[in-house]
DNA sequence: CGAACACTTGACTAGAGTCAATGTGTGTGG
DNA sequence: CCACACACATTGACTCTAGTCAAGTGTTCG
């Protein structure tokens, strides 16, 4: 697995893909956190989904030009890059691979749909709880949790951008989650104290994550 | 074009695909309006995107089991159905077709991402204006507009479910759009009075629609 | 040490939700 | 043909969730 120790180093805040550009390669996040995000006209940021180690960052760029959303590093990390040309050859040689990447795109879309529901119809507390649940399940699937804890090096501003809330309100909701004995976020680490309770609070059902979560069950 | 006059008739409110099911065919909406939608635990509905004539309703069902979201008819309409088995044969015979359906899935995802931004970071007035802009551009692409008017047989409740707002507030925002000389919705018809103004109000840029909008430009 | 940054707190505001009553069609069936 | 029911739209009064503003408190790092 020499490839895994290679890859380009990225710093917190780096833009891996800029909305409006035509990328010439697809990348895989090897380490660290990133987010796909869009900008409103007033400059407000909205994260559309978190990208965790193992996720393709910009599969869309292969068929959609220009790209509609940016990918930004939320922590230091590492990415592997695969030029579109090489990717195309790979797909021609292994047609079944196309199906599995197509499916990857569908799971991505499914996550985006859940996020529409999250920001559209859930309360502030539910949104935060939901995002924590999703992140926990996805990290568990790639072995990045220990018991009910995981590294979560994002600022409260990032959580606000993911949930469509203000930083101040995110702060208060995190305090409420702690006070309710559900979960705490401290020093870049999340610790879940009551997993069933957190899921219920966040109206979370992992079905929409498909294989990404199933891998954990296996 | 005999196929176009065929297809199954659906009534307003019919559920074409139910979240949690394993569908055995993909369908194309031939006529009428539908929405992909999800349910929050408190029973609140959130539409994730509108489906217009020519759109695939449940391409996801081909590779994702069970389906994460429902498709519900928002007006009377007609759908054509293609069994998964036949679809699979089609893709094997014409591998390039898979790429174009994959791209279709990506455009779907792009629309869902824009909706995350819409409900997450835009004001009520912007959300309504944005949805009207998107619908106008997509309908124009399939020849279902005349000048700046189009049929829009949805209730204000549907608009509320699409934007994450309450019906009452949607009603007030529609009045504001009219008062501002931007657009009116009456008797199931939308009439845009100031197209540049409506786009600006809704922070709308059609880039994220890709080919669906481009077809109109051609 | 001080600058920069993230987090926290309190006081106030405002945008959107809720509730309830009233309109307005559109059918339907007696 | 009218009475009624039903769904959808509209209005006003009130509430409340979340946003804004501003002032602190840490804490990391040159």
GROMACS .gro file of C-alpha atoms (C1' of nucleotides) in nm:
model
  496
    1UNK     CA    1   0.000   0.000   0.000
    2UNK     CA    2   0.269   0.243  -0.094
    3UNK     CA    3   0.007   0.463  -0.262
    4UNK     CA    4  -0.160   0.527   0.069
    5UNK     CA    5   0.145   0.690   0.214
    6UNK     CA    6   0.183   0.907  -0.096
    7UNK     CA    7  -0.055   1.178  -0.210
    8UNK     CA    8  -0.049   1.553  -0.201
    9UNK     CA    9  -0.045   1.729   0.135
   10UNK     CA   10  -0.317   1.988   0.184
   11UNK     CA   11  -0.360   2.249   0.457
   12UNK     CA   12  -0.674   2.360   0.637
   13UNK     CA   13  -0.858   2.607   0.418
   14UNK     CA   14  -0.703   2.493   0.090
   15UNK     CA   15  -0.945   2.481  -0.199
   16UNK     CA   16  -0.910   2.144  -0.369
   17UNK     CA   17  -1.164   2.218  -0.639
   18UNK     CA   18  -1.304   2.556  -0.722
   19UNK     CA   19  -1.667   2.591  -0.837
   20UNK     CA   20  -1.675   2.710  -1.196
   21UNK     CA   21  -1.347   2.547  -1.292
   22UNK     CA   22  -1.293   2.257  -1.528
   23UNK     CA   23  -1.082   2.010  -1.333
   24UNK     CA   24  -0.855   1.770  -1.518
   25UNK     CA   25  -0.833   1.504  -1.252
   26UNK     CA   26  -1.035   1.331  -0.984
   27UNK     CA   27  -0.902   1.309  -0.632
   28UNK     CA   28  -0.949   1.081  -0.338
   29UNK     CA   29  -0.921   1.214   0.015
   30UNK     CA   30  -0.669   0.993   0.197
   31UNK     CA   31  -0.654   1.173   0.528
   32UNK     CA   32  -0.826   1.466   0.695
   33UNK     CA   33  -1.163   1.633   0.659
   34UNK     CA   34  -1.299   1.830   0.365
   35UNK     CA   35  -1.634   1.968   0.258
   36UNK     CA   36  -1.813   2.022  -0.066
   37UNK     CA   37  -1.953   2.372  -0.046
   38UNK     CA   38  -2.134   2.648  -0.229
   39UNK     CA   39  -2.156   3.021  -0.186
   40UNK     CA   40  -2.468   3.238  -0.167
   41UNK     CA   41  -2.465   3.583  -0.326
   42UNK     CA   42  -2.425   3.753   0.012
   43UNK     CA   43  -2.107   3.555   0.074
   44UNK     CA   44  -2.262   3.303   0.313
   45UNK     CA   45  -2.111   2.957   0.281
   46UNK     CA   46  -2.316   2.639   0.276
   47UNK     CA   47  -2.145   2.305   0.309
   48UNK     CA   48  -2.329   2.039   0.108
   49UNK     CA   49  -2.156   1.736   0.254
   50UNK     CA   50  -1.848   1.637   0.447
   51UNK     CA   51  -1.575   1.441   0.272
   52UNK     CA   52  -1.399   1.186   0.489
   53UNK     CA   53  -1.094   0.969   0.429
   54UNK     CA   54  -1.165   0.731   0.142
   55UNK     CA   55  -1.417   0.958  -0.031
   56UNK     CA   56  -1.385   1.075  -0.390
   57UNK     CA   57  -1.367   1.453  -0.382
   58UNK     CA   58  -1.477   1.550  -0.727
   59UNK     CA   59  -1.603   1.257  -0.925
   60UNK     CA   60  -1.849   1.503  -1.079
   61UNK     CA   61  -1.570   1.689  -1.253
   62UNK     CA   62  -1.529   1.386  -1.478
   63UNK     CA   63  -1.862   1.446  -1.654
   64UNK     CA   64  -1.980   1.789  -1.540
   65UNK     CA   65  -1.801   2.097  -1.670
   66UNK     CA   66  -1.768   2.339  -1.510
   67UNK     CA   67  -1.809   2.208  -1.157
   68UNK     CA   68  -2.099   2.349  -0.958
   69UNK     CA   69  -1.946   2.331  -0.612
   70UNK     CA   70  -1.610   2.374  -0.444
   71UNK     CA   71  -1.420   2.128  -0.230
   72UNK     CA   72  -1.235   2.283   0.060
   73UNK     CA   73  -1.007   2.122   0.317
   74UNK     CA   74  -1.144   2.161   0.670
   75UNK     CA   75  -0.828   2.024   0.828
   76UNK     CA   76  -0.479   1.932   0.721
   77UNK     CA   77  -0.489   1.620   0.507
   78UNK     CA   78  -0.370   1.429   0.206
   79UNK     CA   79  -0.525   1.360  -0.136
   80UNK     CA   80  -0.439   1.124  -0.421
   81UNK     CA   81  -0.504   1.251  -0.771
   82UNK     CA   82  -0.606   1.058  -1.080
   83UNK     CA   83  -0.601   1.241  -1.416
   84UNK     CA   84  -0.930   1.220  -1.607
   85UNK     CA   85  -0.747   1.063  -1.901
   86UNK     CA   86  -0.621   0.775  -1.688
   87UNK     CA   87  -0.959   0.742  -1.525
   88UNK     CA   88  -1.126   0.719  -1.862
   89UNK     CA   89  -0.886   0.443  -1.974
   90UNK     CA   90  -0.953   0.256  -1.653
   91UNK     CA   91  -1.327   0.266  -1.713
   92UNK     CA   92  -1.290   0.147  -2.072
   93UNK     CA   93  -1.079  -0.147  -1.960
   94UNK     CA   94  -1.310  -0.235  -1.672
   95UNK     CA   95  -1.666  -0.143  -1.769
   96UNK     CA   96  -1.804  -0.280  -1.442
   97UNK     CA   97  -1.603  -0.018  -1.261
   98UNK     CA   98  -1.816   0.250  -1.422
   99UNK     CA   99  -2.121   0.101  -1.256
  100UNK     CA  100  -1.959   0.113  -0.918
  101UNK     CA  101  -1.852   0.476  -0.959
  102UNK     CA  102  -2.198   0.558  -1.087
  103UNK     CA  103  -2.331   0.405  -0.767
  104UNK     CA  104  -2.084   0.617  -0.569
  105UNK     CA  105  -2.235   0.924  -0.736
  106UNK     CA  106  -2.580   0.803  -0.634
  107UNK     CA  107  -2.479   0.765  -0.270
  108UNK     CA  108  -2.335   1.116  -0.283
  109UNK     CA  109  -2.668   1.237  -0.419
  110UNK     CA  110  -2.852   1.050  -0.147
  111UNK     CA  111  -2.647   1.225   0.119
  112UNK     CA  112  -2.716   1.562  -0.041
  113UNK     CA  113  -3.088   1.482  -0.037
  114UNK     CA  114  -3.076   1.399   0.332
  115UNK     CA  115  -2.905   1.731   0.391
  116UNK     CA  116  -3.185   1.914   0.210
  117UNK     CA  117  -3.423   1.756   0.460
  118UNK     CA  118  -3.186   1.836   0.744
  119UNK     CA  119  -3.158   2.208   0.678
  120UNK     CA  120  -3.511   2.237   0.541
  121UNK     CA  121  -3.724   2.071   0.807
  122UNK     CA  122  -3.527   2.004   1.122
  123UNK     CA  123  -3.469   2.225   1.426
  124UNK     CA  124  -3.125   2.353   1.514
  125UNK     CA  125  -3.069   2.084   1.777
  126UNK     CA  126  -3.178   1.809   1.539
  127UNK     CA  127  -2.949   1.936   1.264
  128UNK     CA  128  -2.641   1.931   1.482
  129UNK     CA  129  -2.725   1.591   1.626
  130UNK     CA  130  -2.790   1.454   1.278
  131UNK     CA  131  -2.459   1.575   1.139
  132UNK     CA  132  -2.275   1.421   1.433
  133UNK     CA  133  -2.456   1.089   1.382
  134UNK     CA  134  -2.376   1.082   1.011
  135UNK     CA  135  -2.012   1.163   1.070
  136UNK     CA  136  -1.984   0.899   1.338
  137UNK     CA  137  -2.133   0.624   1.121
  138UNK     CA  138  -1.923   0.715   0.819
  139UNK     CA  139  -1.602   0.734   1.018
  140UNK     CA  140  -1.681   0.404   1.185
  141UNK     CA  141  -1.715   0.249   0.838
  142UNK     CA  142  -1.353   0.337   0.765
  143UNK     CA  143  -1.223   0.247   1.109
  144UNK     CA  144  -1.165   0.599   1.235
  145UNK     CA  145  -1.362   0.576   1.557
  146UNK     CA  146  -1.279   0.419   1.889
  147UNK     CA  147  -1.584   0.313   2.085
  148UNK     CA  148  -1.805   0.621   2.071
  149UNK     CA  149  -1.534   0.881   2.011
  150UNK     CA  150  -1.377   1.030   1.701
  151UNK     CA  151  -1.152   1.312   1.591
  152UNK     CA  152  -1.353   1.604   1.462
  153UNK     CA  153  -1.115   1.890   1.382
  154UNK     CA  154  -1.382   2.128   1.253
  155UNK     CA  155  -1.462   2.472   1.389
  156UNK     CA  156  -1.809   2.559   1.508
  157UNK     CA  157  -1.823   2.785   1.203
  158UNK     CA  158  -1.791   2.474   0.984
  159UNK     CA  159  -2.077   2.311   1.171
  160UNK     CA  160  -2.278   2.629   1.119
  161UNK     CA  161  -2.204   2.621   0.746
  162UNK     CA  162  -2.310   2.257   0.732
  163UNK     CA  163  -2.640   2.316   0.910
  164UNK     CA  164  -2.739   2.659   0.782
  165UNK     CA  165  -2.719   2.810   1.131
  166UNK     CA  166  -2.519   3.091   1.292
  167UNK     CA  167  -2.205   3.013   1.491
  168UNK     CA  168  -2.357   3.151   1.806
  169UNK     CA  169  -2.655   2.923   1.781
  170UNK     CA  170  -2.439   2.619   1.703
  171UNK     CA  171  -2.247   2.693   2.019
  172UNK     CA  172  -2.565   2.699   2.225
  173UNK     CA  173  -2.696   2.378   2.070
  174UNK     CA  174  -2.367   2.199   2.142
  175UNK     CA  175  -2.405   2.303   2.503
  176UNK     CA  176  -2.756   2.167   2.503
  177UNK     CA  177  -2.639   1.833   2.360
  178UNK     CA  178  -2.385   1.813   2.640
  179UNK     CA  179  -2.635   1.917   2.906
  180UNK     CA  180  -2.876   1.653   2.777
  181UNK     CA  181  -2.607   1.389   2.813
  182UNK     CA  182  -2.600   1.308   2.442
  183UNK     CA  183  -2.259   1.415   2.309
  184UNK     CA  184  -1.974   1.656   2.365
  185UNK     CA  185  -1.733   1.830   2.128
  186UNK     CA  186  -1.408   1.938   2.288
  187UNK     CA  187  -1.059   2.001   2.158
  188UNK     CA  188  -1.142   1.860   1.816
  189UNK     CA  189  -1.286   1.539   1.954
  190UNK     CA  190  -1.645   1.422   1.964
  191UNK     CA  191  -1.755   1.188   2.236
  192UNK     CA  192  -2.101   1.038   2.216
  193UNK     CA  193  -2.245   0.965   2.559
  194UNK     CA  194  -2.583   0.831   2.450
  195UNK     CA  195  -2.585   0.688   2.100
  196UNK     CA  196  -2.950   0.585   2.078
  197UNK     CA  197  -3.049   0.917   2.230
  198UNK     CA  198  -2.838   1.116   1.986
  199UNK     CA  199  -2.988   0.931   1.691
  200UNK     CA  200  -3.338   0.993   1.815
  201UNK     CA  201  -3.266   1.359   1.884
  202UNK     CA  202  -3.124   1.399   1.534
  203UNK     CA  203  -3.397   1.197   1.361
  204UNK     CA  204  -3.113   0.987   1.222
  205UNK     CA  205  -3.158   0.667   1.023
  206UNK     CA  206  -2.843   0.551   0.847
  207UNK     CA  207  -3.022   0.392   0.552
  208UNK     CA  208  -2.944   0.681   0.319
  209UNK     CA  209  -2.569   0.622   0.358
  210UNK     CA  210  -2.588   0.283   0.183
  211UNK     CA  211  -2.264   0.090   0.147
  212UNK     CA  212  -2.066   0.357   0.326
  213UNK     CA  213  -2.236   0.259   0.645
  214UNK     CA  214  -2.287  -0.107   0.559
  215UNK     CA  215  -1.912  -0.157   0.543
  216UNK     CA  216  -1.915  -0.098   0.916
  217UNK     CA  217  -2.177  -0.362   0.978
  218UNK     CA  218  -1.972  -0.619   0.786
  219UNK     CA  219  -4.359   0.867  -3.136
  220UNK     CA  220  -4.624   0.624  -3.036
  221UNK     CA  221  -4.447   0.565  -2.706
  222UNK     CA  222  -4.506   0.925  -2.607
  223UNK     CA  223  -4.880   0.890  -2.621
  224UNK     CA  224  -4.862   0.571  -2.416
  225UNK     CA  225  -4.757   0.544  -2.055
  226UNK     CA  226  -4.936   0.499  -1.728
  227UNK     CA  227  -5.178   0.767  -1.610
  228UNK     CA  228  -5.113   0.899  -1.261
  229UNK     CA  229  -5.330   1.120  -1.042
  230UNK     CA  230  -5.227   1.407  -0.818
  231UNK     CA  231  -5.099   1.267  -0.490
  232UNK     CA  232  -5.009   0.925  -0.629
  233UNK     CA  233  -4.687   0.785  -0.494
  234UNK     CA  234  -4.479   0.666  -0.788
  235UNK     CA  235  -4.195   0.535  -0.576
  236UNK     CA  236  -4.205   0.482  -0.204
  237UNK     CA  237  -3.894   0.543   0.009
  238UNK     CA  238  -3.775   0.216   0.158
  239UNK     CA  239  -3.903   0.002  -0.129
  240UNK     CA  240  -3.700  -0.189  -0.384
  241UNK     CA  241  -3.837  -0.082  -0.721
  242UNK     CA  242  -3.811  -0.315  -1.017
  243UNK     CA  243  -3.830  -0.054  -1.289
  244UNK     CA  244  -3.723   0.298  -1.376
  245UNK     CA  245  -3.979   0.547  -1.497
  246UNK     CA  246  -3.976   0.859  -1.706
  247UNK     CA  247  -4.223   1.135  -1.641
  248UNK     CA  248  -4.396   1.209  -1.971
  249UNK     CA  249  -4.646   1.466  -1.858
  250UNK     CA  250  -4.730   1.653  -1.538
  251UNK     CA  251  -4.535   1.754  -1.229
  252UNK     CA  252  -4.384   1.532  -0.961
  253UNK     CA  253  -4.144   1.573  -0.671
  254UNK     CA  254  -3.882   1.363  -0.506
  255UNK     CA  255  -3.946   1.399  -0.135
  256UNK     CA  256  -3.851   1.284   0.212
  257UNK     CA  257  -4.026   1.281   0.546
  258UNK     CA  258  -3.900   1.411   0.880
  259UNK     CA  259  -3.988   1.223   1.197
  260UNK     CA  260  -4.254   1.478   1.291
  261UNK     CA  261  -4.432   1.412   0.963
  262UNK     CA  262  -4.309   1.726   0.789
  263UNK     CA  263  -4.248   1.678   0.417
  264UNK     CA  264  -3.945   1.812   0.234
  265UNK     CA  265  -3.936   1.806  -0.143
  266UNK     CA  266  -3.583   1.750  -0.268
  267UNK     CA  267  -3.642   1.841  -0.631
  268UNK     CA  268  -3.919   1.882  -0.882
  269UNK     CA  269  -3.954   1.631  -1.163
  270UNK     CA  270  -4.070   1.776  -1.493
  271UNK     CA  271  -4.173   1.611  -1.819
  272UNK     CA  272  -3.876   1.424  -1.964
  273UNK     CA  273  -3.709   1.358  -1.628
  274UNK     CA  274  -3.618   1.013  -1.502
  275UNK     CA  275  -3.812   0.960  -1.180
  276UNK     CA  276  -3.610   0.695  -1.006
  277UNK     CA  277  -3.288   0.618  -1.182
  278UNK     CA  278  -3.144   0.563  -0.833
  279UNK     CA  279  -3.358   0.257  -0.783
  280UNK     CA  280  -3.144   0.082  -1.042
  281UNK     CA  281  -2.840   0.073  -0.815
  282UNK     CA  282  -2.960   0.180  -0.470
  283UNK     CA  283  -3.177  -0.059  -0.272
  284UNK     CA  284  -3.387   0.034  -0.091
  285UNK     CA  285  -3.462   0.380  -0.226
  286UNK     CA  286  -3.400   0.670   0.012
  287UNK     CA  287  -3.670   0.905  -0.113
  288UNK     CA  288  -4.021   0.891  -0.251
  289UNK     CA  289  -4.151   1.025  -0.577
  290UNK     CA  290  -4.497   1.172  -0.560
  291UNK     CA  291  -4.716   1.316  -0.836
  292UNK     CA  292  -4.795   1.682  -0.776
  293UNK     CA  293  -5.047   1.694  -1.059
  294UNK     CA  294  -5.217   1.452  -1.293
  295UNK     CA  295  -4.967   1.311  -1.538
  296UNK     CA  296  -4.827   1.020  -1.730
  297UNK     CA  297  -4.519   0.800  -1.682
  298UNK     CA  298  -4.342   0.544  -1.898
  299UNK     CA  299  -4.186   0.249  -1.718
  300UNK     CA  300  -3.876   0.052  -1.805
  301UNK     CA  301  -3.806  -0.270  -1.611
  302UNK     CA  302  -3.460  -0.284  -1.455
  303UNK     CA  303  -3.388  -0.604  -1.646
  304UNK     CA  304  -3.451  -0.437  -1.980
  305UNK     CA  305  -3.256  -0.133  -1.868
  306UNK     CA  306  -2.962  -0.350  -1.773
  307UNK     CA  307  -2.964  -0.519  -2.116
  308UNK     CA  308  -2.978  -0.179  -2.281
  309UNK     CA  309  -2.671  -0.062  -2.092
  310UNK     CA  310  -2.476  -0.377  -2.176
  311UNK     CA  311  -2.553  -0.336  -2.544
  312UNK     CA  312  -2.471   0.033  -2.543
  313UNK     CA  313  -2.200   0.101  -2.287
  314UNK     CA  314  -2.185   0.471  -2.378
  315UNK     CA  315  -2.544   0.499  -2.261
  316UNK     CA  316  -2.431   0.419  -1.908
  317UNK     CA  317  -2.209   0.726  -1.916
  318UNK     CA  318  -2.495   0.947  -2.017
  319UNK     CA  319  -2.724   0.811  -1.745
  320UNK     CA  320  -2.441   0.847  -1.498
  321UNK     CA  321  -2.420   1.209  -1.604
  322UNK     CA  322  -2.796   1.239  -1.556
  323UNK     CA  323  -2.745   1.121  -1.198
  324UNK     CA  324  -2.478   1.386  -1.153
  325UNK     CA  325  -2.705   1.664  -1.274
  326UNK     CA  326  -2.970   1.538  -1.031
  327UNK     CA  327  -2.712   1.557  -0.755
  328UNK     CA  328  -2.611   1.906  -0.862
  329UNK     CA  329  -2.973   2.020  -0.834
  330UNK     CA  330  -3.000   1.865  -0.488
  331UNK     CA  331  -2.684   2.052  -0.385
  332UNK     CA  332  -2.827   2.380  -0.504
  333UNK     CA  333  -3.138   2.307  -0.298
  334UNK     CA  334  -2.925   2.254   0.013
  335UNK     CA  335  -2.789   2.603  -0.042
  336UNK     CA  336  -3.138   2.734  -0.113
  337UNK     CA  337  -3.299   2.611   0.207
  338UNK     CA  338  -2.982   2.651   0.414
  339UNK     CA  339  -2.869   3.003   0.339
  340UNK     CA  340  -3.134   3.197   0.153
  341UNK     CA  341  -3.421   3.408   0.287
  342UNK     CA  342  -3.781   3.308   0.229
  343UNK     CA  343  -3.824   3.550  -0.061
  344UNK     CA  344  -3.505   3.430  -0.227
  345UNK     CA  345  -3.606   3.065  -0.194
  346UNK     CA  346  -3.940   3.115  -0.365
  347UNK     CA  347  -3.787   3.327  -0.640
  348UNK     CA  348  -3.512   3.070  -0.692
  349UNK     CA  349  -3.753   2.779  -0.725
  350UNK     CA  350  -3.959   2.973  -0.978
  351UNK     CA  351  -3.647   3.057  -1.179
  352UNK     CA  352  -3.529   2.697  -1.183
  353UNK     CA  353  -3.869   2.569  -1.289
  354UNK     CA  354  -3.896   2.828  -1.564
  355UNK     CA  355  -3.555   2.744  -1.711
  356UNK     CA  356  -3.612   2.369  -1.697
  357UNK     CA  357  -3.958   2.394  -1.853
  358UNK     CA  358  -3.825   2.621  -2.124
  359UNK     CA  359  -3.566   2.356  -2.206
  360UNK     CA  360  -3.846   2.113  -2.291
  361UNK     CA  361  -4.065   2.367  -2.468
  362UNK     CA  362  -4.326   2.402  -2.197
  363UNK     CA  363  -4.319   2.779  -2.161
  364UNK     CA  364  -4.465   3.053  -2.373
  365UNK     CA  365  -4.279   3.378  -2.345
  366UNK     CA  366  -4.246   3.425  -1.968
  367UNK     CA  367  -4.542   3.213  -1.861
  368UNK     CA  368  -4.584   2.849  -1.772
  369UNK     CA  369  -4.831   2.609  -1.616
  370UNK     CA  370  -4.754   2.549  -1.251
  371UNK     CA  371  -5.026   2.331  -1.102
  372UNK     CA  372  -4.874   2.308  -0.754
  373UNK     CA  373  -5.035   2.418  -0.430
  374UNK     CA  374  -4.868   2.670  -0.203
  375UNK     CA  375  -4.817   2.377   0.034
  376UNK     CA  376  -4.597   2.212  -0.231
  377UNK     CA  377  -4.398   2.531  -0.262
  378UNK     CA  378  -4.364   2.535   0.116
  379UNK     CA  379  -4.241   2.174   0.115
  380UNK     CA  380  -3.987   2.261  -0.152
  381UNK     CA  381  -3.850   2.560   0.033
  382UNK     CA  382  -3.871   2.447   0.394
  383UNK     CA  383  -4.118   2.723   0.481
  384UNK     CA  384  -4.474   2.732   0.616
  385UNK     CA  385  -4.769   2.773   0.379
  386UNK     CA  386  -4.864   3.100   0.539
  387UNK     CA  387  -4.523   3.248   0.480
  388UNK     CA  388  -4.510   3.122   0.122
  389UNK     CA  389  -4.838   3.301   0.064
  390UNK     CA  390  -4.696   3.626   0.196
  391UNK     CA  391  -4.378   3.595  -0.009
  392UNK     CA  392  -4.577   3.531  -0.329
  393UNK     CA  393  -4.766   3.851  -0.257
  394UNK     CA  394  -4.438   4.031  -0.213
  395UNK     CA  395  -4.307   3.898  -0.546
  396UNK     CA  396  -4.621   4.029  -0.713
  397UNK     CA  397  -4.604   4.363  -0.533
  398UNK     CA  398  -4.242   4.398  -0.639
  399UNK     CA  399  -4.341   4.341  -1.001
  400UNK     CA  400  -4.135   4.023  -1.035
  401UNK     CA  401  -4.379   3.736  -1.086
  402UNK     CA  402  -4.732   3.619  -1.014
  403UNK     CA  403  -4.883   3.277  -0.946
  404UNK     CA  404  -5.253   3.251  -1.019
  405UNK     CA  405  -5.484   2.968  -1.110
  406UNK     CA  406  -5.197   2.727  -1.162
  407UNK     CA  407  -5.005   2.959  -1.392
  408UNK     CA  408  -4.685   3.149  -1.328
  409UNK     CA  409  -4.622   3.470  -1.512
  410UNK     CA  410  -4.282   3.632  -1.480
  411UNK     CA  411  -4.300   4.009  -1.514
  412UNK     CA  412  -3.932   4.088  -1.462
  413UNK     CA  413  -3.701   3.801  -1.550
  414UNK     CA  414  -3.368   3.966  -1.467
  415UNK     CA  415  -3.518   4.099  -1.146
  416UNK     CA  416  -3.653   3.761  -1.043
  417UNK     CA  417  -3.316   3.595  -1.103
  418UNK     CA  418  -3.140   3.859  -0.899
  419UNK     CA  419  -3.392   3.835  -0.619
  420UNK     CA  420  -3.355   3.457  -0.611
  421UNK     CA  421  -2.974   3.458  -0.641
  422UNK     CA  422  -3.028   3.235  -0.944
  423UNK     CA  423  -2.753   3.124  -1.184
  424UNK     CA  424  -2.855   2.842  -1.413
  425UNK     CA  425  -2.509   2.687  -1.436
  426UNK     CA  426  -2.594   2.407  -1.195
  427UNK     CA  427  -2.867   2.276  -1.427
  428UNK     CA  428  -2.615   2.179  -1.697
  429UNK     CA  429  -2.754   2.023  -2.012
  430UNK     CA  430  -3.110   2.055  -1.891
  431UNK     CA  431  -3.082   2.425  -1.932
  432UNK     CA  432  -2.837   2.420  -2.219
  433UNK     CA  433  -3.090   2.241  -2.436
  434UNK     CA  434  -3.286   2.561  -2.423
  435UNK     CA  435  -2.995   2.768  -2.541
  436UNK     CA  436  -2.945   2.539  -2.841
  437DC     C1'  437   0.411   3.947   2.517
  438DG     C1'  438   0.072   4.043   2.198
  439DA     C1'  439  -0.192   3.913   1.780
  440DA     C1'  440  -0.503   3.619   1.590
  441DC     C1'  441  -0.833   3.301   1.629
  442DA     C1'  442  -1.198   3.017   1.823
  443DC     C1'  443  -1.523   2.986   2.171
  444DT     C1'  444  -1.865   3.180   2.508
  445DT     C1'  445  -2.209   3.482   2.701
  446DG     C1'  446  -2.584   3.823   2.737
  447DA     C1'  447  -2.911   4.148   2.553
  448DC     C1'  448  -3.182   4.258   2.193
  449DT     C1'  449  -3.406   4.194   1.717
  450DA     C1'  450  -3.631   3.999   1.349
  451DG     C1'  451  -3.776   3.655   1.041
  452DA     C1'  452  -4.062   3.291   1.009
  453DG     C1'  453  -4.401   2.976   1.248
  454DT     C1'  454  -4.845   2.895   1.464
  455DC     C1'  455  -5.317   2.945   1.540
  456DA     C1'  456  -5.752   3.062   1.416
  457DA     C1'  457  -6.086   3.279   1.148
  458DT     C1'  458  -6.245   3.399   0.700
  459DG     C1'  459  -6.266   3.383   0.184
  460DT     C1'  460  -6.314   3.164  -0.256
  461DG     C1'  461  -6.382   2.848  -0.576
  462DT     C1'  462  -6.508   2.381  -0.745
  463DG     C1'  463  -6.755   2.006  -0.737
  464DT     C1'  464  -7.112   1.675  -0.588
  465DG     C1'  465  -7.525   1.499  -0.484
  466DG     C1'  466  -7.996   1.562  -0.327
  467DC     C1'  467  -8.048   2.451  -0.901
  468DC     C1'  468  -7.912   2.503  -0.452
  469DA     C1'  469  -7.680   2.343  -0.027
  470DC     C1'  470  -7.302   2.150   0.131
  471DA     C1'  471  -6.844   1.983   0.169
  472DC     C1'  472  -6.383   2.018   0.059
  473DA     C1'  473  -5.948   2.199  -0.064
  474DC     C1'  474  -5.686   2.582  -0.120
  475DA     C1'  475  -5.581   3.070  -0.040
  476DT     C1'  476  -5.571   3.479   0.253
  477DT     C1'  477  -5.554   3.764   0.671
  478DG     C1'  478  -5.446   3.919   1.145
  479DA     C1'  479  -5.260   3.857   1.599
  480DC     C1'  480  -4.934   3.656   1.858
  481DT     C1'  481  -4.515   3.355   1.968
  482DC     C1'  482  -4.075   3.180   1.937
  483DT     C1'  483  -3.664   3.013   1.723
  484DA     C1'  484  -3.269   3.157   1.556
  485DG     C1'  485  -2.988   3.573   1.406
  486DT     C1'  486  -2.725   3.984   1.524
  487DC     C1'  487  -2.431   4.264   1.784
  488DA     C1'  488  -2.102   4.336   2.110
  489DA     C1'  489  -1.822   4.227   2.478
  490DG     C1'  490  -1.564   3.899   2.698
  491DT     C1'  491  -1.248   3.464   2.772
  492DG     C1'  492  -0.929   3.146   2.656
  493DT     C1'  493  -0.553   2.942   2.385
  494DT     C1'  494  -0.223   2.890   2.043
  495DC     C1'  495   0.172   3.060   1.815
  496DG     C1'  496   0.500   3.375   1.640
   0.00000   0.00000   0.00000
